[in-house]
Amino acid sequence: MISAGNVDEALQFAYALGIERLDAMLLLAHRMGQSRVWLLAHGDHSLSAAERDAFGADCRQRLDGVPVAYLLGEREFRGLTLRVTPEVLVPRPETEGLVDWALEWLNAGPLGGLKAPRVLDLGTGSGAVALAVAKGCPRARVTATEHSAAALSVARDNAERLGIDVDWRLGDWWQAVGAARFDLALANPPYVAASDPHLAALSHEPAQALVSGPEGLDDLRRIIGQARAHADGWLIVEHGWNQAPSVAGMMLDAGAREIQTRADLAGHPRITGGRWAQ
Ligand SMILES: C[S@@+](CC[C@H](N)C(=O)[O-])C[C@H]1O[C@@H](n2cnc3c(N)ncnc32)[C@H](O)[C@@H]1O
């Protein structure tokens, strides 16, 4: 139970429990309806009983491994504030690399000449990729699929709040779009191996967003294996740090050309794209 009376004491309480400084400040600022800068300037401001209890409960959940984004109810992704709930994966910074690549090619690269490029986001979760691409390339016609109805409703809600137009489809990977074809398809599918020890630290996020068979490759295999029927151009996928050779091999077997891999900010090969000729 938190005994802190003011802002500084509440933060010290959280640090002493082992909560990281940034997390503690974000949670307390959220509970007090203030900014982190405000907290720094008002260390002796008293907390109300309700603020103190709510912050204490947040600290307990954080110690239990609940992501800060779920406690705040939101996460920034490429300048968009997205609502996130435990039904959706918390969007990761490395996925911004997938969006960067897409926008580079839509705005100036091989797809730059298309008037209204058809773009698909497979497994949209909170809508992060679809919404960031639609925002960054307003002439694109963006469709997004998701097999979790709960996740899709979070994505729709984000789109409405942000005023961004996306065609949302409920269903299994490409099946959700029928026979439609796309100039650019993007996917950040589940790619963690079922036995990966890191999963223990991710237990608050939906398993269906993370785990994909014994090697983490089942969903990538399905998406890439069916790409020929829907891709009139490029498919770019995010994957695990050690999966690039397998993913490139799957793309080659499925008829893709010009296969290339990009690294994330830490230098790990994490995104691979290939082109299917029209
Ligand atoms: C790794 S998460 C990515 C979410 C979001 N695109 C992002 O980058 O934050 C994978 C998403 O794929 C969805 N998914 C899993 N299996 C699927 C399937 N068979 N068909 C469609 N979506 C699926 C999950 O529900 C989850 O939202």
Short mmCIF file of C-alpha atoms and ligand atoms in Angstrom, two decimals:
data_model
loop_
_atom_site.label_atom_id
_atom_site.label_comp_id
_atom_site.label_asym_id
_atom_site.label_seq_id
_atom_site.Cartn_x
_atom_site.Cartn_y
_atom_site.Cartn_z
CA MET A 1 0.00 0.00 0.00
CA ILE A 2 1.34 3.40 -0.96
CA SER A 3 1.82 5.86 1.90
CA ALA A 4 3.15 8.70 -0.27
CA GLY A 5 1.60 12.11 0.28
CA ASN A 6 3.14 14.07 -2.57
CA VAL A 7 4.49 13.62 -6.09
CA ASP A 8 8.14 13.12 -5.09
CA GLU A 9 7.23 10.58 -2.43
CA ALA A 10 4.98 8.67 -4.83
CA LEU A 11 7.80 8.46 -7.39
CA GLN A 12 10.32 7.36 -4.75
CA PHE A 13 7.84 4.69 -3.67
CA ALA A 14 7.64 3.36 -7.24
CA TYR A 15 11.43 3.45 -7.81
CA ALA A 16 11.98 1.58 -4.53
CA LEU A 17 9.64 -1.16 -5.79
CA GLY A 18 11.86 -1.50 -8.88
CA ILE A 19 9.65 0.32 -11.39
CA GLU A 20 11.66 2.11 -14.07
CA ARG A 21 11.85 5.89 -13.76
CA LEU A 22 10.15 6.64 -17.10
CA ASP A 23 7.35 4.13 -16.45
CA ALA A 24 6.69 5.53 -12.97
CA MET A 25 6.53 9.07 -14.30
CA LEU A 26 4.24 8.14 -17.19
CA LEU A 27 1.87 6.30 -14.85
CA LEU A 28 1.75 9.03 -12.22
CA ALA A 29 1.36 11.81 -14.81
CA HIS A 30 -1.51 9.83 -16.37
CA ARG A 31 -3.24 9.32 -13.02
CA MET A 32 -2.92 13.01 -12.16
CA GLY A 33 -3.99 14.21 -15.62
CA GLN A 34 -0.72 16.14 -15.93
CA SER A 35 2.46 16.03 -18.04
CA ARG A 36 5.80 14.59 -16.93
CA VAL A 37 7.24 18.13 -17.01
CA TRP A 38 4.50 19.21 -14.59
CA LEU A 39 5.52 16.40 -12.20
CA LEU A 40 9.13 17.62 -12.21
CA ALA A 41 8.02 21.13 -11.28
CA HIS A 42 5.49 20.08 -8.63
CA GLY A 43 7.31 17.54 -6.46
CA ASP A 44 5.60 18.75 -3.29
CA HIS A 45 2.06 18.70 -4.76
CA SER A 46 -0.20 16.47 -2.65
CA LEU A 47 -1.93 13.47 -4.19
CA SER A 48 -5.63 12.96 -3.58
CA ALA A 49 -6.62 9.66 -1.99
CA ALA A 50 -8.06 8.50 -5.32
CA GLU A 51 -4.84 9.38 -7.20
CA ARG A 52 -2.72 7.64 -4.57
CA ASP A 53 -4.82 4.45 -4.68
CA ALA A 54 -4.95 4.36 -8.47
CA PHE A 55 -1.19 4.90 -8.78
CA GLY A 56 -0.55 2.18 -6.17
CA ALA A 57 -2.73 -0.23 -8.18
CA ASP A 58 -0.86 0.69 -11.40
CA CYS A 59 2.47 0.01 -9.69
CA ARG A 60 1.30 -3.43 -8.58
CA GLN A 61 0.14 -4.29 -12.11
CA ARG A 62 3.36 -3.00 -13.62
CA LEU A 63 5.37 -5.18 -11.23
CA ASP A 64 3.20 -8.07 -12.39
CA GLY A 65 4.44 -7.42 -15.96
CA VAL A 66 1.42 -5.55 -17.39
CA PRO A 67 2.76 -3.31 -20.22
CA VAL A 68 2.70 0.42 -19.46
CA ALA A 69 0.71 0.96 -22.67
CA TYR A 70 -2.20 -1.12 -21.31
CA LEU A 71 -2.16 0.82 -18.04
CA LEU A 72 -2.15 4.13 -19.91
CA GLY A 73 -4.61 2.83 -22.51
CA GLU A 74 -2.55 4.27 -25.35
CA ARG A 75 0.72 4.08 -27.27
CA GLU A 76 2.42 6.43 -29.73
CA PHE A 77 3.20 4.92 -33.11
CA ARG A 78 4.82 7.05 -35.81
CA GLY A 79 3.24 10.19 -34.39
CA LEU A 80 -0.24 8.65 -33.98
CA THR A 81 -1.70 8.19 -30.50
CA LEU A 82 -3.37 4.77 -30.65
CA ARG A 83 -5.77 3.34 -28.11
CA VAL A 84 -4.49 -0.07 -27.01
CA THR A 85 -6.25 -2.70 -24.92
CA PRO A 86 -5.21 -6.22 -23.86
CA GLU A 87 -6.99 -7.48 -27.01
CA VAL A 88 -4.23 -6.03 -29.22
CA LEU A 89 -0.46 -6.28 -29.34
CA VAL A 90 1.29 -3.15 -28.11
CA PRO A 91 2.78 -1.67 -31.33
CA ARG A 92 6.58 -1.96 -31.28
CA PRO A 93 9.16 0.61 -32.46
CA GLU A 94 10.71 -1.94 -34.86
CA THR A 95 7.40 -2.13 -36.73
CA GLU A 96 7.87 1.54 -37.62
CA GLY A 97 10.62 0.20 -39.95
CA LEU A 98 7.95 -1.71 -41.89
CA VAL A 99 5.94 1.50 -42.29
CA ASP A 100 9.06 3.50 -43.22
CA TRP A 101 9.87 1.02 -45.99
CA ALA A 102 6.26 1.05 -47.26
CA LEU A 103 6.07 4.85 -47.34
CA GLU A 104 9.47 5.14 -48.98
CA TRP A 105 8.28 2.97 -51.87
CA LEU A 106 4.79 4.43 -52.06
CA ASN A 107 5.93 8.03 -52.07
CA ALA A 108 9.14 7.94 -54.09
CA GLY A 109 10.13 4.35 -54.86
CA PRO A 110 8.80 1.65 -57.22
CA LEU A 111 5.16 2.42 -56.34
CA GLY A 112 5.56 6.20 -56.49
CA GLY A 113 4.02 6.41 -59.97
CA LEU A 114 0.73 4.73 -59.00
CA LYS A 115 -2.23 7.10 -58.71
CA ALA A 116 -4.13 5.16 -56.05
CA PRO A 117 -1.97 2.25 -54.87
CA ARG A 118 -3.86 -0.67 -53.31
CA VAL A 119 -2.26 -1.42 -49.94
CA LEU A 120 -3.09 -4.26 -47.54
CA ASP A 121 -2.12 -4.67 -43.86
CA LEU A 122 -2.49 -8.32 -42.81
CA GLY A 123 -3.15 -8.84 -39.07
CA THR A 124 -3.71 -5.23 -38.18
CA GLY A 125 -4.15 -5.46 -34.37
CA SER A 126 -4.57 -1.88 -33.13
CA GLY A 127 -4.46 -0.70 -36.76
CA ALA A 128 -0.96 0.71 -36.29
CA VAL A 129 0.52 -0.18 -39.69
CA ALA A 130 -2.62 0.49 -41.75
CA LEU A 131 -3.28 3.84 -40.09
CA ALA A 132 0.34 5.05 -40.29
CA VAL A 133 0.54 4.12 -43.99
CA ALA A 134 -2.82 5.75 -44.79
CA LYS A 135 -1.74 8.88 -42.94
CA GLY A 136 1.68 8.98 -44.62
CA CYS A 137 0.34 8.30 -48.13
CA PRO A 138 -3.14 9.83 -48.48
CA ARG A 139 -3.52 8.68 -52.10
CA ALA A 140 -3.22 4.99 -51.06
CA ARG A 141 -6.37 2.90 -50.73
CA VAL A 142 -5.67 0.93 -47.57
CA THR A 143 -7.38 -2.32 -46.53
CA ALA A 144 -6.60 -4.15 -43.28
CA THR A 145 -7.46 -7.65 -42.10
CA GLU A 146 -7.64 -9.19 -38.65
CA HIS A 147 -9.10 -12.48 -37.38
CA SER A 148 -9.84 -11.18 -33.87
CA ALA A 149 -13.14 -9.25 -33.81
CA ALA A 150 -12.11 -7.60 -30.53
CA ALA A 151 -8.84 -6.36 -32.03
CA LEU A 152 -10.59 -5.14 -35.19
CA SER A 153 -12.98 -3.06 -33.12
CA VAL A 154 -10.00 -1.34 -31.43
CA ALA A 155 -8.52 -0.63 -34.88
CA ARG A 156 -11.83 0.79 -36.16
CA ASP A 157 -12.11 2.96 -33.08
CA ASN A 158 -8.58 4.31 -33.64
CA ALA A 159 -9.43 5.12 -37.25
CA GLU A 160 -12.59 6.98 -36.29
CA ARG A 161 -10.84 8.98 -33.60
CA LEU A 162 -7.96 9.89 -35.92
CA GLY A 163 -10.21 10.52 -38.92
CA ILE A 164 -8.28 8.10 -41.16
CA ASP A 165 -10.04 6.03 -43.81
CA VAL A 166 -9.23 2.28 -43.94
CA ASP A 167 -11.32 -0.63 -45.26
CA TRP A 168 -11.43 -3.07 -42.30
CA ARG A 169 -12.01 -6.80 -42.96
CA LEU A 170 -12.55 -9.53 -40.40
CA GLY A 171 -11.08 -12.92 -41.33
CA ASP A 172 -8.15 -15.23 -41.79
CA TRP A 173 -5.12 -13.62 -43.53
CA TRP A 174 -5.79 -13.23 -47.31
CA GLN A 175 -9.17 -15.00 -47.14
CA ALA A 176 -10.62 -11.86 -45.59
CA VAL A 177 -10.17 -9.98 -48.90
CA GLY A 178 -11.65 -12.59 -51.27
CA ALA A 179 -10.07 -12.34 -54.71
CA ALA A 180 -8.78 -8.77 -54.30
CA ARG A 181 -5.23 -7.97 -55.40
CA PHE A 182 -2.80 -5.42 -54.00
CA ASP A 183 0.17 -3.38 -55.16
CA LEU A 184 1.71 -3.58 -51.70
CA ALA A 185 0.90 -5.99 -48.87
CA LEU A 186 2.40 -5.59 -45.41
CA ALA A 187 2.37 -7.98 -42.48
CA ASN A 188 3.69 -8.10 -38.96
CA PRO A 189 2.33 -11.57 -38.18
CA PRO A 190 2.91 -13.68 -35.07
CA TYR A 191 6.46 -15.10 -35.40
CA VAL A 192 7.56 -16.26 -31.94
CA ALA A 193 8.35 -19.97 -31.52
CA ALA A 194 5.97 -21.72 -29.10
CA SER A 195 8.89 -22.77 -26.88
CA ASP A 196 10.61 -19.34 -26.82
CA PRO A 197 11.52 -18.50 -23.19
CA HIS A 198 10.86 -14.78 -23.86
CA LEU A 199 7.12 -15.52 -24.03
CA ALA A 200 6.97 -15.60 -20.23
CA ALA A 201 7.62 -11.85 -20.16
CA LEU A 202 4.86 -11.25 -22.74
CA SER A 203 2.09 -13.13 -20.93
CA HIS A 204 -0.22 -10.07 -20.76
CA GLU A 205 -0.35 -9.68 -24.56
CA PRO A 206 -2.60 -11.91 -26.71
CA ALA A 207 -0.87 -15.22 -27.54
CA GLN A 208 -2.59 -15.21 -30.97
CA ALA A 209 -0.61 -12.06 -31.80
CA LEU A 210 2.73 -13.59 -30.85
CA VAL A 211 3.02 -17.35 -31.22
CA SER A 212 3.18 -19.20 -34.52
CA GLY A 213 4.04 -22.90 -34.26
CA PRO A 214 7.21 -24.67 -33.21
CA GLU A 215 9.62 -22.38 -35.12
CA GLY A 216 7.49 -19.24 -35.22
CA LEU A 217 7.14 -19.60 -38.99
CA ASP A 218 3.65 -21.09 -39.47
CA ASP A 219 1.85 -17.80 -40.22
CA LEU A 220 4.69 -16.39 -42.34
CA ARG A 221 4.57 -19.63 -44.37
CA ARG A 222 0.81 -19.29 -44.93
CA ILE A 223 0.95 -15.60 -45.83
CA ILE A 224 3.89 -15.97 -48.22
CA GLY A 225 2.58 -19.24 -49.67
CA GLN A 226 -0.68 -17.55 -50.73
CA ALA A 227 0.84 -14.27 -51.89
CA ARG A 228 0.87 -15.13 -55.60
CA ALA A 229 -2.96 -15.08 -55.67
CA HIS A 230 -3.15 -11.53 -54.27
CA ALA A 231 0.12 -9.68 -54.85
CA ASP A 232 0.34 -7.50 -57.95
CA GLY A 233 3.62 -6.19 -56.62
CA TRP A 234 5.29 -6.30 -53.26
CA LEU A 235 4.83 -8.19 -50.01
CA ILE A 236 6.92 -6.93 -47.08
CA VAL A 237 6.90 -8.81 -43.76
CA GLU A 238 8.37 -8.32 -40.31
CA HIS A 239 9.96 -11.40 -38.74
CA GLY A 240 12.29 -12.57 -35.97
CA TRP A 241 16.01 -11.67 -35.93
CA ASN A 242 17.04 -15.19 -37.03
CA GLN A 243 14.25 -15.86 -39.54
CA ALA A 244 15.42 -13.80 -42.56
CA PRO A 245 16.97 -16.73 -44.48
CA SER A 246 13.84 -18.88 -43.97
CA VAL A 247 11.54 -16.03 -45.00
CA ALA A 248 13.62 -15.20 -48.09
CA GLY A 249 13.62 -18.91 -49.01
CA MET A 250 9.81 -19.08 -48.65
CA MET A 251 9.45 -16.02 -50.88
CA LEU A 252 11.71 -17.51 -53.55
CA ASP A 253 9.77 -20.80 -53.48
CA ALA A 254 6.48 -18.85 -53.77
CA GLY A 255 7.66 -17.10 -56.95
CA ALA A 256 8.92 -13.75 -55.62
CA ARG A 257 11.85 -11.87 -57.13
CA GLU A 258 13.98 -8.91 -56.03
CA ILE A 259 13.94 -10.29 -52.47
CA GLN A 260 15.67 -8.04 -49.97
CA THR A 261 16.02 -7.73 -46.20
CA ARG A 262 16.40 -4.65 -44.03
CA ALA A 263 17.76 -4.36 -40.50
CA ASP A 264 16.13 -2.77 -37.47
CA LEU A 265 17.79 0.01 -35.46
CA ALA A 266 19.81 -2.57 -33.53
CA GLY A 267 21.20 -3.96 -36.81
CA HIS A 268 19.19 -7.21 -36.79
CA PRO A 269 17.69 -8.37 -40.14
CA ARG A 270 13.99 -7.98 -39.29
CA ILE A 271 12.03 -7.07 -42.45
CA THR A 272 12.02 -8.89 -45.77
CA GLY A 273 10.25 -7.94 -48.99
CA GLY A 274 9.78 -9.59 -52.37
CA ARG A 275 8.06 -8.73 -55.65
CA TRP A 276 5.52 -10.79 -57.52
CA ALA A 277 5.25 -9.84 -61.19
CA GLN A 278 1.78 -8.86 -62.45
C1 LIG B 1 2.26 -9.39 -34.18
S1 LIG B 1 0.58 -8.84 -34.13
C2 LIG B 1 0.72 -7.36 -35.09
C3 LIG B 1 -0.34 -6.34 -34.85
C4 LIG B 1 -0.13 -5.02 -35.58
N1 LIG B 1 -0.06 -5.21 -37.02
C5 LIG B 1 1.15 -4.35 -35.10
O1 LIG B 1 2.14 -4.36 -35.84
O2 LIG B 1 1.16 -3.83 -33.98
C6 LIG B 1 -0.18 -9.99 -35.24
C7 LIG B 1 -1.66 -9.76 -35.49
O3 LIG B 1 -2.13 -10.75 -36.40
C8 LIG B 1 -3.40 -11.22 -35.98
N2 LIG B 1 -3.60 -12.57 -36.51
C9 LIG B 1 -3.11 -13.73 -36.01
N3 LIG B 1 -3.51 -14.77 -36.78
C10 LIG B 1 -4.25 -14.23 -37.78
C11 LIG B 1 -4.93 -14.80 -38.90
N4 LIG B 1 -4.92 -16.12 -39.12
N5 LIG B 1 -5.58 -13.96 -39.73
C12 LIG B 1 -5.59 -12.61 -39.51
N6 LIG B 1 -4.97 -12.02 -38.46
C13 LIG B 1 -4.30 -12.82 -37.61
C14 LIG B 1 -3.32 -11.15 -34.46
O4 LIG B 1 -4.62 -11.14 -33.87
C15 LIG B 1 -2.53 -9.86 -34.25
O5 LIG B 1 -3.39 -8.75 -34.18
#
